[in-house]
PDB file of C-alpha atoms in Angstrom:
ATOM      1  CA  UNK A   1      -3.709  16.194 -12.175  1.00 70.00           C
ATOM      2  CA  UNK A   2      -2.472  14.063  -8.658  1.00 73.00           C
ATOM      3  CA  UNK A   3      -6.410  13.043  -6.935  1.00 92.00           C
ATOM      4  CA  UNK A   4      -4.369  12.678  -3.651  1.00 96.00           C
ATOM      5  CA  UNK A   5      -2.181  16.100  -2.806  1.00 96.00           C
ATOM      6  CA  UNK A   6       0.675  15.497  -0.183  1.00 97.00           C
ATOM      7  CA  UNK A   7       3.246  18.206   0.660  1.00 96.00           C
ATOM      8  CA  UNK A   8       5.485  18.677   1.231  1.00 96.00           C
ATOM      9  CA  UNK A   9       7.182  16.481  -1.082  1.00 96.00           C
ATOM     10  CA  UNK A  10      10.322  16.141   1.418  1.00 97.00           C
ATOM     11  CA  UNK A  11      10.984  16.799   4.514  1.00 97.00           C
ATOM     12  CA  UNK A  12      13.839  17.781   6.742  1.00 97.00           C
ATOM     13  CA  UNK A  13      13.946  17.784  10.507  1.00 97.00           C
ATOM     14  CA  UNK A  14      15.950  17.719  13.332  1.00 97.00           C
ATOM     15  CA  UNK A  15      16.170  14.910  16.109  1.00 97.00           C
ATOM     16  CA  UNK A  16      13.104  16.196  18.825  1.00 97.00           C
ATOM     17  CA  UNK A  17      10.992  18.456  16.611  1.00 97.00           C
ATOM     18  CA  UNK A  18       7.288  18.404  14.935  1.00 97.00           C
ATOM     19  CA  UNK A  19       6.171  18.311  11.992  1.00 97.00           C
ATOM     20  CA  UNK A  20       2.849  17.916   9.929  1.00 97.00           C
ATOM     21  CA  UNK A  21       2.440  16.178   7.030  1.00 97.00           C
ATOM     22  CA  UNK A  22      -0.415  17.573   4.421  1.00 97.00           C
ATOM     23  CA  UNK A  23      -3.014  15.460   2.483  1.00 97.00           C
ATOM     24  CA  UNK A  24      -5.683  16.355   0.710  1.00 96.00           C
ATOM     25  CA  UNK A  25      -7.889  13.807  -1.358  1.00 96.00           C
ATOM     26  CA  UNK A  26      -9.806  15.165  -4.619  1.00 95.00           C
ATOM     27  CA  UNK A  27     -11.569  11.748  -5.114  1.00 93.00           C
ATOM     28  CA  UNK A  28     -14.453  12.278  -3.099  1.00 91.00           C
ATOM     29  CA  UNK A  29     -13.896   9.698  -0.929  1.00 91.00           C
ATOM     30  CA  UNK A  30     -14.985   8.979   2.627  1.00 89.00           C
ATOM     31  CA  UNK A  31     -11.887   6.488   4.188  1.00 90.00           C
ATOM     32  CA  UNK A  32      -8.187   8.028   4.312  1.00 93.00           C
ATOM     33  CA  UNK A  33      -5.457   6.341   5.447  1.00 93.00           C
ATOM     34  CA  UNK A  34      -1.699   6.595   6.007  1.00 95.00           C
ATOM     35  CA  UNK A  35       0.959   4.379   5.826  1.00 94.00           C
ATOM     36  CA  UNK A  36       4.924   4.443   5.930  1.00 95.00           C
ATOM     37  CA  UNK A  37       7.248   2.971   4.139  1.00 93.00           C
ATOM     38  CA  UNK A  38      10.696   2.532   5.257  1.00 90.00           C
ATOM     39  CA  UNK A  39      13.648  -0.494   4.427  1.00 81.00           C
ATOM     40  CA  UNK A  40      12.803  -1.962   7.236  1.00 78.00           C
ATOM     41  CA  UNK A  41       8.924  -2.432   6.434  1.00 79.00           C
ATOM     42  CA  UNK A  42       7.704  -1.849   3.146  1.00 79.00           C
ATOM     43  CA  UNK A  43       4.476  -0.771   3.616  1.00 90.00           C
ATOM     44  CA  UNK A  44       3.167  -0.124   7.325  1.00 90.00           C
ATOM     45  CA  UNK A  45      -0.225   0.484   8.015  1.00 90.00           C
ATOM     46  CA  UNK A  46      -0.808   3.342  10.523  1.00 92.00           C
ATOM     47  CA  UNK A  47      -4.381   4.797  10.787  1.00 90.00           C
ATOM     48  CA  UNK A  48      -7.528   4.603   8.624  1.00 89.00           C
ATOM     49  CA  UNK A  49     -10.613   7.439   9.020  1.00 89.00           C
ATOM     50  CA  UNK A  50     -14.262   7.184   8.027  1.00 86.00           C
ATOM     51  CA  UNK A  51     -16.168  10.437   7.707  1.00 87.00           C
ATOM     52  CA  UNK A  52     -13.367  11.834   9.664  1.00 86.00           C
ATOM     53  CA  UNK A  53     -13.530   9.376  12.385  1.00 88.00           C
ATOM     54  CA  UNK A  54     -10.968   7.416  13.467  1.00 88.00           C
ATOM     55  CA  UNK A  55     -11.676   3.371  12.514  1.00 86.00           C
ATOM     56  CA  UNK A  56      -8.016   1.927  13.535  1.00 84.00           C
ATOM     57  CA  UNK A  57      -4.631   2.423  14.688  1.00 86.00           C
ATOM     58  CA  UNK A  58      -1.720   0.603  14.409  1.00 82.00           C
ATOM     59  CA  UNK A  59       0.536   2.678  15.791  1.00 82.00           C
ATOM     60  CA  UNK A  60       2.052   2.414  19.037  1.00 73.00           C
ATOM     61  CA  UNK A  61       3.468   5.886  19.377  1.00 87.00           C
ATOM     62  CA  UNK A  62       1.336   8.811  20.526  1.00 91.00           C
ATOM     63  CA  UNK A  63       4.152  11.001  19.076  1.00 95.00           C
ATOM     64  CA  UNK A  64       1.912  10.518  15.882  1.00 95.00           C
ATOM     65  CA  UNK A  65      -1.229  12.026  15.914  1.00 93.00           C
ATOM     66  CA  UNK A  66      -3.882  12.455  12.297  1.00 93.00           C
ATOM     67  CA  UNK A  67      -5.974  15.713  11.980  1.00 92.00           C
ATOM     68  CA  UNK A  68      -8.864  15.487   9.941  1.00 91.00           C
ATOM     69  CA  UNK A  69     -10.071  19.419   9.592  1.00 87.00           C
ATOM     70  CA  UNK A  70     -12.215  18.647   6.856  1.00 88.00           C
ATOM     71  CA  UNK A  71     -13.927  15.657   5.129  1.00 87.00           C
ATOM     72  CA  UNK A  72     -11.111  15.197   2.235  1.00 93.00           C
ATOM     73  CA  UNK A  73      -8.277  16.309   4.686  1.00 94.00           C
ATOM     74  CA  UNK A  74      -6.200  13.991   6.581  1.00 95.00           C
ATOM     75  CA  UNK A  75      -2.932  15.377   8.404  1.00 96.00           C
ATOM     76  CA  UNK A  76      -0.243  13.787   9.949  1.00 96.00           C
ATOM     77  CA  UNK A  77       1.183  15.762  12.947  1.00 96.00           C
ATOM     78  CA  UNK A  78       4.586  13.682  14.398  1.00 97.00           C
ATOM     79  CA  UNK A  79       6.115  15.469  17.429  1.00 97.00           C
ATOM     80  CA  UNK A  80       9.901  14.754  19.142  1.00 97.00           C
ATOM     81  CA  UNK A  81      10.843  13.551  16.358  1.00 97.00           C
ATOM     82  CA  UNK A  82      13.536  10.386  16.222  1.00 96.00           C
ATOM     83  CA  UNK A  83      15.945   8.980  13.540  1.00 96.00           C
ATOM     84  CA  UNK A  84      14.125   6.370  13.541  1.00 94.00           C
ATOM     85  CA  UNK A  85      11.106   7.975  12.014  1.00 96.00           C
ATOM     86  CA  UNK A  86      13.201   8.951   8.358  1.00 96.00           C
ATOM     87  CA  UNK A  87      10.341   7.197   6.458  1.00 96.00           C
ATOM     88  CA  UNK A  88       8.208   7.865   3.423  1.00 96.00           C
ATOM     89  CA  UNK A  89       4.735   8.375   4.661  1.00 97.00           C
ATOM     90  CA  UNK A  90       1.548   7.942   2.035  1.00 96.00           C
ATOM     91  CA  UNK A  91      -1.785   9.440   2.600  1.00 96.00           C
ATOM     92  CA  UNK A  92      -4.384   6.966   0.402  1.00 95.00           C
ATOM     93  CA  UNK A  93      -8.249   6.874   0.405  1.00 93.00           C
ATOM     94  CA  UNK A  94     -10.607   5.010  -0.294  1.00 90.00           C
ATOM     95  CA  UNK A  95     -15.025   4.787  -0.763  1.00 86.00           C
ATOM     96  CA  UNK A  96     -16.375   2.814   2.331  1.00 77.00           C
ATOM     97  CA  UNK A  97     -19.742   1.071   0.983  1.00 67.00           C
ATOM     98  CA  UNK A  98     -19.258   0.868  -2.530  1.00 65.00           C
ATOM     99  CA  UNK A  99     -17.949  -2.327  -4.722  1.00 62.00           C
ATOM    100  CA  UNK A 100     -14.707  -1.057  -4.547  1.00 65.00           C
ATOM    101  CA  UNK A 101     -14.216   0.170  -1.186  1.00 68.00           C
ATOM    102  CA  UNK A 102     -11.385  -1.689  -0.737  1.00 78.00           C
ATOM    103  CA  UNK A 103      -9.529  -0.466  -3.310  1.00 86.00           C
ATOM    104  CA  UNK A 104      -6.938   2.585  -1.996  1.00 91.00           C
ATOM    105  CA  UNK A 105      -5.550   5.265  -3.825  1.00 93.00           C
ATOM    106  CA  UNK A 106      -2.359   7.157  -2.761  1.00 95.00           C
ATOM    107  CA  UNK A 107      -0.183   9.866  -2.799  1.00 96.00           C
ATOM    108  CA  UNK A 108       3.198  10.271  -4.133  1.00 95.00           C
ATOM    109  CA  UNK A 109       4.227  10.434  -0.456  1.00 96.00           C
ATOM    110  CA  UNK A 110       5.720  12.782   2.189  1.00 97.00           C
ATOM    111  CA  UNK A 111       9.993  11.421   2.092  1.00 97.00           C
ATOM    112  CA  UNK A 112      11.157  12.557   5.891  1.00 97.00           C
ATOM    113  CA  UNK A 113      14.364  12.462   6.871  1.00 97.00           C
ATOM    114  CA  UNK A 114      15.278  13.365  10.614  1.00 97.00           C
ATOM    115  CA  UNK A 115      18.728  14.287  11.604  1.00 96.00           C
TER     116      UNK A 115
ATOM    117  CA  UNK B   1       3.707 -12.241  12.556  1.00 69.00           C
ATOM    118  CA  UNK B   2       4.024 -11.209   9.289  1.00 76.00           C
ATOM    119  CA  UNK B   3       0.410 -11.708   7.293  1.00 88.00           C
ATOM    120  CA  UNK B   4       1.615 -11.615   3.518  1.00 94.00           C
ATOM    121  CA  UNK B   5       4.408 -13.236   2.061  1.00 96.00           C
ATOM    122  CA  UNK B   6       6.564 -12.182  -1.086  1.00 97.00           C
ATOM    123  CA  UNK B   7       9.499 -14.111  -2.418  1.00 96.00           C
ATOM    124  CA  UNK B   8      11.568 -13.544  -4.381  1.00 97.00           C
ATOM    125  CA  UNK B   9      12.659 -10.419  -3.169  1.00 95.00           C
ATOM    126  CA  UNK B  10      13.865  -8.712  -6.029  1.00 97.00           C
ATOM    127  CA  UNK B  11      13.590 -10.607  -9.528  1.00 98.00           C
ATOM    128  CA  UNK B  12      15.386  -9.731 -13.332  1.00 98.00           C
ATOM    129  CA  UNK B  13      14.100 -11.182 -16.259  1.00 98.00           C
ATOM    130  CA  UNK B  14      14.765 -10.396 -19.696  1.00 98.00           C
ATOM    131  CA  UNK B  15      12.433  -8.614 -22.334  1.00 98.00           C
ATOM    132  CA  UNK B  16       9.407 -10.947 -23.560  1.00 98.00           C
ATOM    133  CA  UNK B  17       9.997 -13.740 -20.568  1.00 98.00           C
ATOM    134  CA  UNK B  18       7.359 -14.345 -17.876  1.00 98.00           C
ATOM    135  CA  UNK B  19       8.190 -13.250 -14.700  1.00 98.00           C
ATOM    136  CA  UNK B  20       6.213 -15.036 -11.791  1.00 98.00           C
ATOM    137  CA  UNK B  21       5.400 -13.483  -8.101  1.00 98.00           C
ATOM    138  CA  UNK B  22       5.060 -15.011  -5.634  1.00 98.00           C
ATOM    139  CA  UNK B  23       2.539 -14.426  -2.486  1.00 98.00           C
ATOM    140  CA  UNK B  24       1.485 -16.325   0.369  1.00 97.00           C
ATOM    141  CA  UNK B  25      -0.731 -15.057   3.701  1.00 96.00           C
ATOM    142  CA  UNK B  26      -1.881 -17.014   7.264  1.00 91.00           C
ATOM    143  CA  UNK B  27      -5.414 -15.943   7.972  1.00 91.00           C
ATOM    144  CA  UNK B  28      -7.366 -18.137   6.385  1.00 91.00           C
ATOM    145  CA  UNK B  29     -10.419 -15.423   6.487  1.00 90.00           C
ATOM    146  CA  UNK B  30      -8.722 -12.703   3.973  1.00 92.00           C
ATOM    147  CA  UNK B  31     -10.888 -13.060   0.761  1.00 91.00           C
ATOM    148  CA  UNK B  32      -9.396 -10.247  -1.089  1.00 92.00           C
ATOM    149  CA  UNK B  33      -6.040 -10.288  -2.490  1.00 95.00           C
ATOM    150  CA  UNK B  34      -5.253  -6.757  -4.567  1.00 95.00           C
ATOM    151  CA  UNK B  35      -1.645  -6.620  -6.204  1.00 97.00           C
ATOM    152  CA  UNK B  36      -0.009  -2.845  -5.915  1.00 97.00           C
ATOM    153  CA  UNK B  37       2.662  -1.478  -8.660  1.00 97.00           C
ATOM    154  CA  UNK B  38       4.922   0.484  -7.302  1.00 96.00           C
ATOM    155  CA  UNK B  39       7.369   2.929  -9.633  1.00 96.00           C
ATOM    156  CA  UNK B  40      10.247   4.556  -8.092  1.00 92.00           C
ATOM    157  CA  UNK B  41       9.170   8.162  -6.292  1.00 89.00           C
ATOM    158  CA  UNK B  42       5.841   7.472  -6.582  1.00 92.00           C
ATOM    159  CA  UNK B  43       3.013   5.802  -4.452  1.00 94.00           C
ATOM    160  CA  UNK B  44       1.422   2.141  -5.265  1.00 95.00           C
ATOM    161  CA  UNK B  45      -1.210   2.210  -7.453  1.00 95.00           C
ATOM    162  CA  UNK B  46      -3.562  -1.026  -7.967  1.00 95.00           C
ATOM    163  CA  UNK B  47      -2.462  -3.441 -10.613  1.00 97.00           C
ATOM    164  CA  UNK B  48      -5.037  -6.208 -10.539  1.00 96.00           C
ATOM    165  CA  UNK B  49      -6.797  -7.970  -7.735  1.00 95.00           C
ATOM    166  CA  UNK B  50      -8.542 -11.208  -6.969  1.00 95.00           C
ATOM    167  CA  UNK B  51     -11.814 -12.600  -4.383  1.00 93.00           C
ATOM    168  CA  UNK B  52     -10.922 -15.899  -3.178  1.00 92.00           C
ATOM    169  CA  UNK B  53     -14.243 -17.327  -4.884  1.00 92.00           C
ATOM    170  CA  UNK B  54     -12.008 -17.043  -8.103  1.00 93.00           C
ATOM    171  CA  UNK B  55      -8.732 -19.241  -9.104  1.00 95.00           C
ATOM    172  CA  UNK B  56      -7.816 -16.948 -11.711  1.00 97.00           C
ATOM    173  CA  UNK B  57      -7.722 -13.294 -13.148  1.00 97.00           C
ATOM    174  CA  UNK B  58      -6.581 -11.893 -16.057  1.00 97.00           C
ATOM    175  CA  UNK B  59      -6.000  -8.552 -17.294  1.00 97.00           C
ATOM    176  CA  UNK B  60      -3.711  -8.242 -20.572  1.00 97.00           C
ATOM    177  CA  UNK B  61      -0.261  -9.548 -19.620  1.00 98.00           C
ATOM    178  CA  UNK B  62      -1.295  -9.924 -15.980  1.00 98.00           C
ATOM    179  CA  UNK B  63      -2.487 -12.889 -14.450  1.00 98.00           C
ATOM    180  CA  UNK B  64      -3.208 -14.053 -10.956  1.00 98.00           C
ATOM    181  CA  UNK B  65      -3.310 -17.586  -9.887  1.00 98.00           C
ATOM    182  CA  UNK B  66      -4.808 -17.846  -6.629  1.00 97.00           C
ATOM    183  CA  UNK B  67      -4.847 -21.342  -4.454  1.00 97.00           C
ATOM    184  CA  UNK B  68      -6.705 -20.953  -1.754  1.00 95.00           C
ATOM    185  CA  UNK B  69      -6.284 -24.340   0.141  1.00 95.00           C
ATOM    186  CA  UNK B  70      -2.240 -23.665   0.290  1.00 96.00           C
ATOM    187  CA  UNK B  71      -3.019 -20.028   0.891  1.00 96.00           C
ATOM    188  CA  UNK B  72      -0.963 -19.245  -2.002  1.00 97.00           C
ATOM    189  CA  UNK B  73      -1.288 -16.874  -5.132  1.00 97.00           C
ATOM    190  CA  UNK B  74       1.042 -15.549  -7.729  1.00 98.00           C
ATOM    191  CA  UNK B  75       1.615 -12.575 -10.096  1.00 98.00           C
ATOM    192  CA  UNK B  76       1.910 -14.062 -13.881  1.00 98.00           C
ATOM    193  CA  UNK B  77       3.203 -11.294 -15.946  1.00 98.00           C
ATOM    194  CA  UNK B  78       3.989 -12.719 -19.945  1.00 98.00           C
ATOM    195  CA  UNK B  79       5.730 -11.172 -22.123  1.00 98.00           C
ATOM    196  CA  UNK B  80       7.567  -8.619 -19.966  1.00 98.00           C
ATOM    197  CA  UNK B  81       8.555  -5.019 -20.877  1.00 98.00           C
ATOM    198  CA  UNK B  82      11.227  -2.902 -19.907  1.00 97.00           C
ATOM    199  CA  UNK B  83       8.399  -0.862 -18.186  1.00 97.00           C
ATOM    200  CA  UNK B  84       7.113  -3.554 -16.017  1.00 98.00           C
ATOM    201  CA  UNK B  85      10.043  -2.792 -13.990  1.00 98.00           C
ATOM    202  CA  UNK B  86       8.703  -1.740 -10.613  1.00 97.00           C
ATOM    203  CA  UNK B  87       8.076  -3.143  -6.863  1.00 96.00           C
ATOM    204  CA  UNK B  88       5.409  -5.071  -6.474  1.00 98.00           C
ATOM    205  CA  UNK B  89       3.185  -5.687  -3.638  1.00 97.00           C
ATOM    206  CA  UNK B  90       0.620  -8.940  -2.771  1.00 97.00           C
ATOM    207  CA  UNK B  91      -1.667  -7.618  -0.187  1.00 94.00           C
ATOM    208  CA  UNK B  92      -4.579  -8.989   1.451  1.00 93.00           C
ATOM    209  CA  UNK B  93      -7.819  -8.208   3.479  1.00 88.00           C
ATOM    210  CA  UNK B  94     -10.709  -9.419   4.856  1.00 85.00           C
ATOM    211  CA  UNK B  95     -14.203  -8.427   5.152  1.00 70.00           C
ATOM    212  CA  UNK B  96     -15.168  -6.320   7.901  1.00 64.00           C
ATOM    213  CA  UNK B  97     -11.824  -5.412   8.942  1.00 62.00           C
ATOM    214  CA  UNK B  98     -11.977  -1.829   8.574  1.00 62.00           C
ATOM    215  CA  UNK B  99     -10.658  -2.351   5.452  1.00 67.00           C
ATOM    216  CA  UNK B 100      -7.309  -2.619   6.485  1.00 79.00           C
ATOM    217  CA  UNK B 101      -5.192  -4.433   3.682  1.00 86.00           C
ATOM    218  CA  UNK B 102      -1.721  -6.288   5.241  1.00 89.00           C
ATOM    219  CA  UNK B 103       1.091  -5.445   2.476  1.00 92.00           C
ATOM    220  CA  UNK B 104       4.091  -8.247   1.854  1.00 94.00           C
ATOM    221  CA  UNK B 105       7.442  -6.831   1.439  1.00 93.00           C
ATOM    222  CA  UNK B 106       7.013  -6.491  -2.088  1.00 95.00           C
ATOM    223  CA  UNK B 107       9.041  -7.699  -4.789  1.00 97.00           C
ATOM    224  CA  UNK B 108      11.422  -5.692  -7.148  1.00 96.00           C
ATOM    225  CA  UNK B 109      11.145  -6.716 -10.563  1.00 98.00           C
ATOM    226  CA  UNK B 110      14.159  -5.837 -13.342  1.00 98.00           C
ATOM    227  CA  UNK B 111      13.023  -6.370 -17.376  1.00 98.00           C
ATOM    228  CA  UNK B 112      16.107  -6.214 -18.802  1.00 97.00           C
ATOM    229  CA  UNK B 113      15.850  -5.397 -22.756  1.00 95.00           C
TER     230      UNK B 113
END
């Protein structure tokens, strides 16, 4: 059984919507995380959270926005939605303070495309 | 500026060769250096990592060779399998960074049979 839950699996949209991308962890961790991957960067480090707070963010939009609504919960919520944002976008976690806090685990990924 | 390094980009070997990855990163304080498998359609998952107190780590057909004054490592895998074929990813992070780990571009590794 997947640990880390994203849906939908893929994703449609039109140039100028919003959307919100799921993710649910079942590892009992405390960190989530998402990244994007696209062909232009691999793997792109967005936002990290610790006990749903937010620890970093790399990214320069505020068209992207995480929700965390409950401890293993970590949305993504993109609004006016560009081209440019047709990426696959993982949800991982981690567990801050243990020997292998640095080790992330992560979804099969969210694939939006934007027309 | 790009942290991590990967070359070659995309690599094809044939069954039962070695195939070697190669990494390299600039900050000088990253002391943990985890390499991510990566199979089509699905997300990375954690291969095998290094600390930069070690030169070496093995697991099975997976070794990592890590130099630390040329800020250099490599992916050793032996005896390749059809299997192995997959993107790869060096990645790197220091302590007290929020434990935010820098990807490289990843390499795409072919095992031919």
């Amino acid at each position: 059984d997947p640990k880390i839950i994203q849906k939908p699996k893929y994703l449609v949209a039109v140039t100028g919507s919003e959307k919100i991308l799921i993710c649910e962890q079942y590892l009992g961790h405390n960190a989530m995380y998402w990244y994007r991957q696209s062909a232009k960067k691999p793997l792109e480090f967005m936002f990290s959270y610790s006990y749903q707070k937010l620890m970093d963010n790399q990214t320069a939009s505020s068209r992207f926005q995480p929700q965390s609504s409950k401890k293993n919960h970590l949305d993504l919520q993109i609004t006016a939605l560009k081209p440019d944002d047709s990426a696959t976008y993982f949800c991982a976690s981690s567990q801050e303070g243990t020997a292998s806090a640095e080790t992330l685990y992560f979804g099969s990924g969210t694939r939006l495309t934007v027309l | 500026q790009q942290q991590v390094r990967q070359s070659p980009q995309s690599l094809t070997v044939w069954e039962g060769e070695t195939a070697i990855l190669n990494c390299s990163y600039e900050d000088s304080t990253f002391n943990y250096f985890p390499w991510y498998q990566q199979f089509p359609g699905e997300g990375p998952a954690l291969l095998i990592s290094i600390r930069s107190v070690s030169d070496k780590k093995e697991d099975g057909r997976f070794t990592i060779f890590f130099n630390k004054r040329e800020k250099k490592l490599s992916l050793h895998i032996t005896d390749s399998q059809p299997g192995d074929s997959a993107t790869y990813f060096c990645a790197a992070s220091a302590r007290n960074s929020n434990n935010r780990i820098f990807f490289g571009d990843g390499t795409q590794l072919v095992v031919k049979p």
